[in-house]
mmCIF file of C-alpha atoms in Angstrom:
data_model
loop_
_atom_site.group_PDB
_atom_site.id
_atom_site.type_symbol
_atom_site.label_atom_id
_atom_site.label_comp_id
_atom_site.label_asym_id
_atom_site.label_seq_id
_atom_site.Cartn_x
_atom_site.Cartn_y
_atom_site.Cartn_z
ATOM 1 C CA UNK A 1 -6.947 -23.834 -15.097
ATOM 2 C CA UNK A 2 -6.067 -20.334 -16.101
ATOM 3 C CA UNK A 3 -4.284 -18.351 -13.396
ATOM 4 C CA UNK A 4 -1.723 -15.604 -12.650
ATOM 5 C CA UNK A 5 1.146 -15.130 -10.343
ATOM 6 C CA UNK A 6 0.820 -12.443 -7.648
ATOM 7 C CA UNK A 7 3.910 -11.312 -5.704
ATOM 8 C CA UNK A 8 4.198 -8.765 -2.938
ATOM 9 C CA UNK A 9 7.804 -7.851 -2.101
ATOM 10 C CA UNK A 10 8.436 -6.323 1.287
ATOM 11 C CA UNK A 11 11.486 -5.158 3.263
ATOM 12 C CA UNK A 12 11.883 -8.464 4.996
ATOM 13 C CA UNK A 13 9.563 -10.953 3.306
ATOM 14 C CA UNK A 14 7.690 -11.847 0.121
ATOM 15 C CA UNK A 15 4.101 -12.941 -0.072
ATOM 16 C CA UNK A 16 2.910 -14.755 -3.148
ATOM 17 C CA UNK A 17 -0.206 -16.368 -4.512
ATOM 18 C CA UNK A 18 -1.539 -18.027 -7.592
ATOM 19 C CA UNK A 19 -4.893 -16.325 -8.435
ATOM 20 C CA UNK A 20 -7.653 -17.586 -10.562
ATOM 21 C CA UNK A 21 -9.853 -15.643 -12.936
ATOM 22 C CA UNK A 22 -12.528 -14.924 -10.312
ATOM 23 C CA UNK A 23 -9.948 -13.599 -7.827
ATOM 24 C CA UNK A 24 -9.866 -16.949 -5.929
ATOM 25 C CA UNK A 25 -6.521 -17.655 -4.303
ATOM 26 C CA UNK A 26 -5.419 -21.109 -5.478
ATOM 27 C CA UNK A 27 -2.068 -21.321 -3.707
ATOM 28 C CA UNK A 28 -0.100 -19.156 -1.156
ATOM 29 C CA UNK A 29 3.572 -18.989 -0.416
ATOM 30 C CA UNK A 30 6.004 -16.898 1.604
ATOM 31 C CA UNK A 31 9.774 -16.352 1.456
ATOM 32 C CA UNK A 32 12.369 -14.084 3.132
ATOM 33 C CA UNK A 33 13.432 -11.149 0.959
ATOM 34 C CA UNK A 34 17.025 -11.722 1.962
ATOM 35 C CA UNK A 35 18.052 -8.061 1.875
ATOM 36 C CA UNK A 36 21.044 -8.714 4.169
ATOM 37 C CA UNK A 37 22.708 -10.308 1.114
ATOM 38 C CA UNK A 38 22.404 -7.075 -0.908
ATOM 39 C CA UNK A 39 20.174 -5.834 -3.757
ATOM 40 C CA UNK A 40 21.489 -8.294 -6.383
ATOM 41 C CA UNK A 41 20.540 -11.232 -4.117
ATOM 42 C CA UNK A 42 17.129 -9.731 -3.589
ATOM 43 C CA UNK A 43 16.549 -9.437 -7.228
ATOM 44 C CA UNK A 44 17.727 -12.945 -7.849
ATOM 45 C CA UNK A 45 15.494 -14.247 -5.058
ATOM 46 C CA UNK A 46 12.403 -12.534 -6.610
ATOM 47 C CA UNK A 47 13.157 -14.067 -9.954
ATOM 48 C CA UNK A 48 13.731 -17.562 -8.515
ATOM 49 C CA UNK A 49 10.544 -17.282 -6.402
ATOM 50 C CA UNK A 50 8.447 -16.283 -9.378
ATOM 51 C CA UNK A 51 9.899 -19.141 -11.483
ATOM 52 C CA UNK A 52 9.123 -21.705 -8.754
ATOM 53 C CA UNK A 53 5.556 -20.367 -8.633
ATOM 54 C CA UNK A 54 5.244 -20.711 -12.396
ATOM 55 C CA UNK A 55 6.520 -24.310 -12.235
ATOM 56 C CA UNK A 56 4.102 -25.192 -9.345
ATOM 57 C CA UNK A 57 1.217 -23.725 -11.290
ATOM 58 C CA UNK A 58 2.085 -25.622 -14.484
ATOM 59 C CA UNK A 59 2.292 -28.926 -12.548
ATOM 60 C CA UNK A 60 -0.762 -28.295 -10.323
ATOM 61 C CA UNK A 61 -3.193 -26.827 -12.878
ATOM 62 C CA UNK A 62 -1.916 -28.286 -16.119
ATOM 63 C CA UNK A 63 -0.807 -24.866 -17.581
ATOM 64 C CA UNK A 64 1.608 -22.202 -16.540
ATOM 65 C CA UNK A 65 0.532 -18.791 -15.357
ATOM 66 C CA UNK A 66 -0.820 -16.422 -18.012
ATOM 67 C CA UNK A 67 0.661 -13.298 -16.503
ATOM 68 C CA UNK A 68 2.271 -12.029 -13.301
ATOM 69 C CA UNK A 69 1.768 -8.931 -11.159
ATOM 70 C CA UNK A 70 4.386 -7.746 -8.654
ATOM 71 C CA UNK A 71 4.200 -5.079 -5.955
ATOM 72 C CA UNK A 72 7.344 -3.482 -4.656
ATOM 73 C CA UNK A 73 8.068 -0.697 -2.125
ATOM 74 C CA UNK A 74 9.819 2.603 -2.782
ATOM 75 C CA UNK A 75 9.718 4.742 -5.927
ATOM 76 C CA UNK A 76 8.150 2.758 -8.795
ATOM 77 C CA UNK A 77 7.888 3.797 -12.473
ATOM 78 C CA UNK A 78 4.960 1.617 -13.317
ATOM 79 C CA UNK A 79 4.773 2.730 -16.992
ATOM 80 C CA UNK A 80 8.343 1.616 -17.721
ATOM 81 C CA UNK A 81 8.405 -1.259 -15.288
ATOM 82 C CA UNK A 82 11.294 0.151 -13.144
ATOM 83 C CA UNK A 83 11.905 -0.293 -9.439
ATOM 84 C CA UNK A 84 13.438 3.145 -9.281
ATOM 85 C CA UNK A 85 14.582 3.295 -5.669
ATOM 86 C CA UNK A 86 13.844 1.485 -2.402
ATOM 87 C CA UNK A 87 15.959 2.456 0.635
ATOM 88 C CA UNK A 88 15.180 -0.791 2.545
ATOM 89 C CA UNK A 89 16.142 -3.009 -0.367
ATOM 90 C CA UNK A 90 19.125 -1.006 -1.628
ATOM 91 C CA UNK A 91 18.198 -1.019 -5.299
ATOM 92 C CA UNK A 92 18.109 1.776 -7.890
ATOM 93 C CA UNK A 93 16.615 1.710 -11.406
ATOM 94 C CA UNK A 94 16.025 -2.054 -11.558
ATOM 95 C CA UNK A 95 14.179 -3.109 -14.768
ATOM 96 C CA UNK A 96 12.244 -5.579 -12.783
ATOM 97 C CA UNK A 97 9.364 -5.988 -15.206
ATOM 98 C CA UNK A 98 11.677 -6.880 -18.081
ATOM 99 C CA UNK A 99 13.734 -9.214 -15.895
ATOM 100 C CA UNK A 100 10.567 -11.081 -14.810
ATOM 101 C CA UNK A 101 9.157 -11.123 -18.335
ATOM 102 C CA UNK A 102 12.283 -12.784 -19.622
ATOM 103 C CA UNK A 103 12.422 -15.325 -16.773
ATOM 104 C CA UNK A 104 8.707 -16.200 -16.964
ATOM 105 C CA UNK A 105 7.898 -15.696 -20.674
ATOM 106 C CA UNK A 106 4.634 -14.023 -19.853
ATOM 107 C CA UNK A 107 3.423 -10.416 -19.508
ATOM 108 C CA UNK A 108 4.231 -8.737 -16.114
ATOM 109 C CA UNK A 109 2.725 -5.802 -14.367
ATOM 110 C CA UNK A 110 4.838 -3.897 -11.811
ATOM 111 C CA UNK A 111 3.111 -1.753 -9.082
ATOM 112 C CA UNK A 112 3.884 0.301 -6.039
ATOM 113 C CA UNK A 113 3.151 -1.652 -2.841
ATOM 114 C CA UNK A 114 0.735 0.880 -1.297
ATOM 115 C CA UNK A 115 -1.106 1.734 -4.517
ATOM 116 C CA UNK A 116 -1.421 -1.979 -5.251
ATOM 117 C CA UNK A 117 -2.828 -2.649 -1.796
ATOM 118 C CA UNK A 118 -5.144 0.228 -2.261
ATOM 119 C CA UNK A 119 -6.328 -1.248 -5.571
ATOM 120 C CA UNK A 120 -7.305 -4.449 -3.720
ATOM 121 C CA UNK A 121 -9.027 -2.653 -0.926
ATOM 122 C CA UNK A 122 -10.939 -0.462 -3.353
ATOM 123 C CA UNK A 123 -12.115 -3.265 -5.622
ATOM 124 C CA UNK A 124 -12.602 -6.224 -3.344
ATOM 125 C CA UNK A 125 -12.019 -4.909 0.198
ATOM 126 C CA UNK A 126 -13.393 -2.071 2.335
ATOM 127 C CA UNK A 127 -14.039 0.200 -0.678
ATOM 128 C CA UNK A 128 -15.819 -2.375 -2.847
ATOM 129 C CA UNK A 129 -18.467 -0.649 -5.072
ATOM 130 C CA UNK A 130 -17.157 2.925 -4.384
ATOM 131 C CA UNK A 131 -16.463 4.939 -7.470
ATOM 132 C CA UNK A 132 -13.945 7.197 -5.607
ATOM 133 C CA UNK A 133 -11.868 6.275 -2.768
ATOM 134 C CA UNK A 134 -8.709 7.188 -0.789
ATOM 135 C CA UNK A 135 -6.688 4.514 0.889
ATOM 136 C CA UNK A 136 -4.221 5.624 3.534
ATOM 137 C CA UNK A 137 -1.738 3.256 5.179
ATOM 138 C CA UNK A 138 -0.397 4.391 8.573
ATOM 139 C CA UNK A 139 2.760 2.325 9.070
ATOM 140 C CA UNK A 140 6.437 3.284 9.418
ATOM 141 C CA UNK A 141 5.527 6.126 7.141
ATOM 142 C CA UNK A 142 2.302 7.238 5.679
ATOM 143 C CA UNK A 143 1.304 6.680 1.993
ATOM 144 C CA UNK A 144 -1.928 6.619 0.029
ATOM 145 C CA UNK A 145 -3.676 5.388 -3.016
ATOM 146 C CA UNK A 146 -6.184 7.442 -5.050
ATOM 147 C CA UNK A 147 -8.916 5.245 -6.520
ATOM 148 C CA UNK A 148 -11.035 6.312 -9.507
ATOM 149 C CA UNK A 149 -13.562 4.051 -11.130
ATOM 150 C CA UNK A 150 -11.807 0.832 -10.158
ATOM 151 C CA UNK A 151 -8.218 1.887 -10.886
ATOM 152 C CA UNK A 152 -5.523 3.626 -8.854
ATOM 153 C CA UNK A 153 -3.914 6.841 -10.087
ATOM 154 C CA UNK A 154 -0.101 6.719 -10.191
ATOM 155 C CA UNK A 155 0.397 10.383 -11.223
ATOM 156 C CA UNK A 156 2.589 11.781 -14.011
ATOM 157 C CA UNK A 157 5.795 10.784 -12.302
ATOM 158 C CA UNK A 158 4.688 7.857 -10.099
ATOM 159 C CA UNK A 159 4.364 9.972 -6.877
ATOM 160 C CA UNK A 160 0.565 10.232 -6.535
ATOM 161 C CA UNK A 161 -0.768 9.462 -3.109
ATOM 162 C CA UNK A 162 2.282 10.568 -1.076
ATOM 163 C CA UNK A 163 -0.008 12.076 1.586
ATOM 164 C CA UNK A 164 2.625 11.451 4.293
ATOM 165 C CA UNK A 165 4.574 14.382 2.893
ATOM 166 C CA UNK A 166 1.785 16.951 3.189
ATOM 167 C CA UNK A 167 3.178 19.565 5.588
ATOM 168 C CA UNK A 168 0.808 19.816 8.555
ATOM 169 C CA UNK A 169 3.152 21.536 11.028
ATOM 170 C CA UNK A 170 5.164 24.133 9.166
ATOM 171 C CA UNK A 171 8.627 24.452 10.701
ATOM 172 C CA UNK A 172 8.134 21.226 12.670
ATOM 173 C CA UNK A 173 10.204 18.093 12.854
ATOM 174 C CA UNK A 174 12.554 17.500 9.961
ATOM 175 C CA UNK A 175 11.560 14.685 7.561
ATOM 176 C CA UNK A 176 14.022 12.555 5.568
ATOM 177 C CA UNK A 177 12.327 13.945 2.444
ATOM 178 C CA UNK A 178 13.953 17.314 3.149
ATOM 179 C CA UNK A 179 10.830 19.150 4.403
ATOM 180 C CA UNK A 180 9.868 20.000 7.992
ATOM 181 C CA UNK A 181 6.536 19.197 9.582
ATOM 182 C CA UNK A 182 5.391 16.374 7.265
ATOM 183 C CA UNK A 183 2.295 14.388 8.314
ATOM 184 C CA UNK A 184 4.116 11.168 8.701
ATOM 185 C CA UNK A 185 6.508 12.718 11.326
ATOM 186 C CA UNK A 186 3.447 13.207 13.517
ATOM 187 C CA UNK A 187 0.808 10.577 12.762
ATOM 188 C CA UNK A 188 2.546 7.484 11.468
ATOM 189 C CA UNK A 189 2.880 4.391 13.675
ATOM 190 C CA UNK A 190 6.591 5.091 13.934
ATOM 191 C CA UNK A 191 5.961 8.646 14.992
ATOM 192 C CA UNK A 192 3.433 7.628 17.695
ATOM 193 C CA UNK A 193 5.795 4.976 18.906
ATOM 194 C CA UNK A 194 8.670 7.497 19.201
ATOM 195 C CA UNK A 195 6.486 10.036 20.971
ATOM 196 C CA UNK A 196 5.009 7.531 23.462
ATOM 197 C CA UNK A 197 8.432 6.016 24.187
ATOM 198 C CA UNK A 198 9.633 9.515 25.189
ATOM 199 C CA UNK A 199 6.484 10.384 27.207
ATOM 200 C CA UNK A 200 6.270 7.052 29.041
ATOM 201 C CA UNK A 201 10.018 6.765 29.678
ATOM 202 C CA UNK A 202 10.021 3.282 28.187
ATOM 203 C CA UNK A 203 12.323 3.183 25.120
ATOM 204 C CA UNK A 204 10.706 -0.103 24.095
ATOM 205 C CA UNK A 205 7.122 1.196 24.035
ATOM 206 C CA UNK A 206 5.314 1.438 20.718
ATOM 207 C CA UNK A 207 2.129 2.793 19.220
ATOM 208 C CA UNK A 208 0.168 -0.295 20.146
ATOM 209 C CA UNK A 209 1.236 0.233 23.776
ATOM 210 C CA UNK A 210 0.145 3.884 23.543
ATOM 211 C CA UNK A 211 -3.291 2.765 22.236
ATOM 212 C CA UNK A 212 -3.700 0.384 25.150
ATOM 213 C CA UNK A 213 -2.710 3.190 27.590
ATOM 214 C CA UNK A 214 -5.329 5.538 26.003
ATOM 215 C CA UNK A 215 -7.910 2.888 26.526
ATOM 216 C CA UNK A 216 -6.830 2.649 30.237
ATOM 217 C CA UNK A 217 -7.244 6.442 30.608
ATOM 218 C CA UNK A 218 -3.533 7.392 30.885
ATOM 219 C CA UNK A 219 -3.401 11.211 30.440
ATOM 220 C CA UNK A 220 0.145 11.122 28.968
ATOM 221 C CA UNK A 221 -0.984 8.598 26.371
ATOM 222 C CA UNK A 222 -4.136 10.594 25.621
ATOM 223 C CA UNK A 223 -1.944 13.698 24.927
ATOM 224 C CA UNK A 224 0.240 11.841 22.583
ATOM 225 C CA UNK A 225 -2.702 10.177 20.803
ATOM 226 C CA UNK A 226 -4.687 13.474 20.476
ATOM 227 C CA UNK A 227 -1.656 15.182 18.955
ATOM 228 C CA UNK A 228 -1.335 12.375 16.352
ATOM 229 C CA UNK A 229 -5.106 12.405 15.603
ATOM 230 C CA UNK A 230 -5.097 16.200 15.166
ATOM 231 C CA UNK A 231 -2.178 16.077 12.766
ATOM 232 C CA UNK A 232 -3.778 13.143 10.838
ATOM 233 C CA UNK A 233 -7.083 14.957 10.549
ATOM 234 C CA UNK A 234 -5.364 18.035 9.225
ATOM 235 C CA UNK A 235 -3.615 16.089 6.521
ATOM 236 C CA UNK A 236 -6.744 14.118 5.619
ATOM 237 C CA UNK A 237 -8.934 17.178 5.302
ATOM 238 C CA UNK A 238 -6.357 18.653 2.843
ATOM 239 C CA UNK A 239 -6.586 15.382 0.858
ATOM 240 C CA UNK A 240 -10.364 15.411 1.046
ATOM 241 C CA UNK A 241 -10.586 18.905 -0.179
ATOM 242 C CA UNK A 242 -8.504 18.016 -3.255
ATOM 243 C CA UNK A 243 -9.932 14.554 -4.071
ATOM 244 C CA UNK A 244 -13.428 14.449 -2.693
ATOM 245 C CA UNK A 245 -13.519 10.644 -2.189
ATOM 246 C CA UNK A 246 -16.675 8.784 -1.352
ATOM 247 C CA UNK A 247 -14.887 6.350 0.986
ATOM 248 C CA UNK A 248 -11.764 6.915 3.044
ATOM 249 C CA UNK A 249 -10.039 3.655 3.942
ATOM 250 C CA UNK A 250 -7.485 3.617 6.726
ATOM 251 C CA UNK A 251 -4.975 0.719 7.052
ATOM 252 C CA UNK A 252 -1.573 -0.031 8.429
ATOM 253 C CA UNK A 253 -0.363 -0.754 11.877
ATOM 254 C CA UNK A 254 -1.913 2.326 13.537
ATOM 255 C CA UNK A 255 -5.348 1.283 12.175
ATOM 256 C CA UNK A 256 -5.227 -1.855 14.299
ATOM 257 C CA UNK A 257 -6.150 0.395 17.348
ATOM 258 C CA UNK A 258 -9.708 0.228 15.879
ATOM 259 C CA UNK A 259 -12.234 2.657 17.446
ATOM 260 C CA UNK A 260 -9.577 4.064 19.700
ATOM 261 C CA UNK A 261 -8.378 5.654 16.467
ATOM 262 C CA UNK A 262 -11.504 5.868 14.306
ATOM 263 C CA UNK A 263 -13.892 7.471 16.831
ATOM 264 C CA UNK A 264 -11.735 10.566 17.536
ATOM 265 C CA UNK A 265 -10.540 10.722 13.940
ATOM 266 C CA UNK A 266 -14.065 10.941 12.573
ATOM 267 C CA UNK A 267 -14.883 13.709 15.059
ATOM 268 C CA UNK A 268 -11.713 15.617 14.281
ATOM 269 C CA UNK A 269 -12.432 15.486 10.539
ATOM 270 C CA UNK A 270 -16.054 16.488 11.191
ATOM 271 C CA UNK A 271 -14.954 19.519 13.156
ATOM 272 C CA UNK A 272 -12.570 20.688 10.400
ATOM 273 C CA UNK A 273 -14.649 20.479 7.240
ATOM 274 C CA UNK A 274 -16.852 23.265 6.120
ATOM 275 C CA UNK A 275 -18.196 22.860 2.532
ATOM 276 C CA UNK A 276 -16.617 19.434 1.978
ATOM 277 C CA UNK A 277 -18.643 16.292 2.199
ATOM 278 C CA UNK A 278 -17.359 13.886 4.867
ATOM 279 C CA UNK A 279 -16.654 10.489 3.291
ATOM 280 C CA UNK A 280 -17.379 7.158 4.975
ATOM 281 C CA UNK A 281 -14.334 6.469 7.154
ATOM 282 C CA UNK A 282 -13.638 2.741 7.333
ATOM 283 C CA UNK A 283 -10.886 0.403 8.412
ATOM 284 C CA UNK A 284 -9.070 -1.622 5.756
ATOM 285 C CA UNK A 285 -10.415 -5.152 5.345
ATOM 286 C CA UNK A 286 -7.671 -7.195 3.792
ATOM 287 C CA UNK A 287 -4.769 -6.798 6.151
ATOM 288 C CA UNK A 288 -1.333 -7.871 4.947
ATOM 289 C CA UNK A 289 -2.882 -9.770 2.060
ATOM 290 C CA UNK A 290 -3.861 -6.596 0.246
ATOM 291 C CA UNK A 291 -0.630 -6.129 -1.697
ATOM 292 C CA UNK A 292 -0.662 -9.741 -2.939
ATOM 293 C CA UNK A 293 -4.354 -9.626 -3.966
ATOM 294 C CA UNK A 294 -3.693 -6.233 -5.735
ATOM 295 C CA UNK A 295 -0.755 -7.724 -7.571
ATOM 296 C CA UNK A 296 -3.133 -10.466 -8.833
ATOM 297 C CA UNK A 297 -5.535 -7.775 -9.993
ATOM 298 C CA UNK A 298 -2.756 -5.966 -11.781
ATOM 299 C CA UNK A 299 -1.936 -9.188 -13.660
ATOM 300 C CA UNK A 300 -5.495 -9.850 -14.643
ATOM 301 C CA UNK A 301 -5.933 -6.202 -15.779
ATOM 302 C CA UNK A 302 -2.840 -6.594 -17.948
ATOM 303 C CA UNK A 303 -4.273 -9.724 -19.531
ATOM 304 C CA UNK A 304 -7.661 -8.056 -20.078
ATOM 305 C CA UNK A 305 -5.890 -5.069 -21.720
ATOM 306 C CA UNK A 306 -3.711 -7.344 -23.888
ATOM 307 C CA UNK A 307 -6.773 -9.405 -24.958
ATOM 308 C CA UNK A 308 -8.666 -6.276 -25.981
ATOM 309 C CA UNK A 309 -5.613 -4.962 -27.930
ATOM 310 C CA UNK A 310 -5.310 -8.228 -29.763
ATOM 311 C CA UNK A 311 -8.944 -8.176 -31.079
ATOM 312 C CA UNK A 312 -8.888 -4.428 -32.000
ATOM 313 C CA UNK A 313 -9.021 -4.021 -35.772
#
């Protein structure tokens, strides 16, 4: 049976699947990334994991995978197949696509983890059927994926979708990127956790605890939450003005608060827009499987493109 390898590399773990031509998941596997052993060990682990998946597919389905798709964090040069930089994995300018192609003997597509997850959400998840969508992941940081007609825009230099670095509070808290007042310093899950830990006096409190306290009517929690929602709405309205998406998909850890987040966020966006059209605001549907499913889509897209190129006169 024809299939592809899909691999989603995270800071602590890797999720993998063998994916059939209809998008069906034929096999799943997980493995630790092993970053404590250093970047070379991480790369070796990725190559070994991919080779094991290839061997399993060949034995189980009678033929090896036809292609592979890999999603990685950090700065990614998708056009040249380079994992340019990832602070949590310690690598720089890794030619990961070429390394995997040599190891597997098949075409390989390399993608940015959030854009790859956004691709899956847009095609087969919460944005299915939408011609224009914006996927925003609210996690340790904030990143986005701009979807247009079934594909995700990487940008001229691979930086498209970095909505977390829109400045929403000029002169505000410093950001590791070098700016002050970036969106992710106020509205990421990490930022809400930090603010609630300080407000509650509990250094172990996090964003999920803050959401529960909001639901319980805690005024301190409500103040922290409202500040985050206001900052998020400011950043999103800037993005909506530029991109005019039909669907706005919110994922990541903060989105797990459900309507505690979505109800005030819809209202905050509504109160800020003037001429803009408010998109449908929906939660992500695929959870932590989005990156892996998106990697599978990248692999099938690569095969589709290769097949078309082969029959072009």
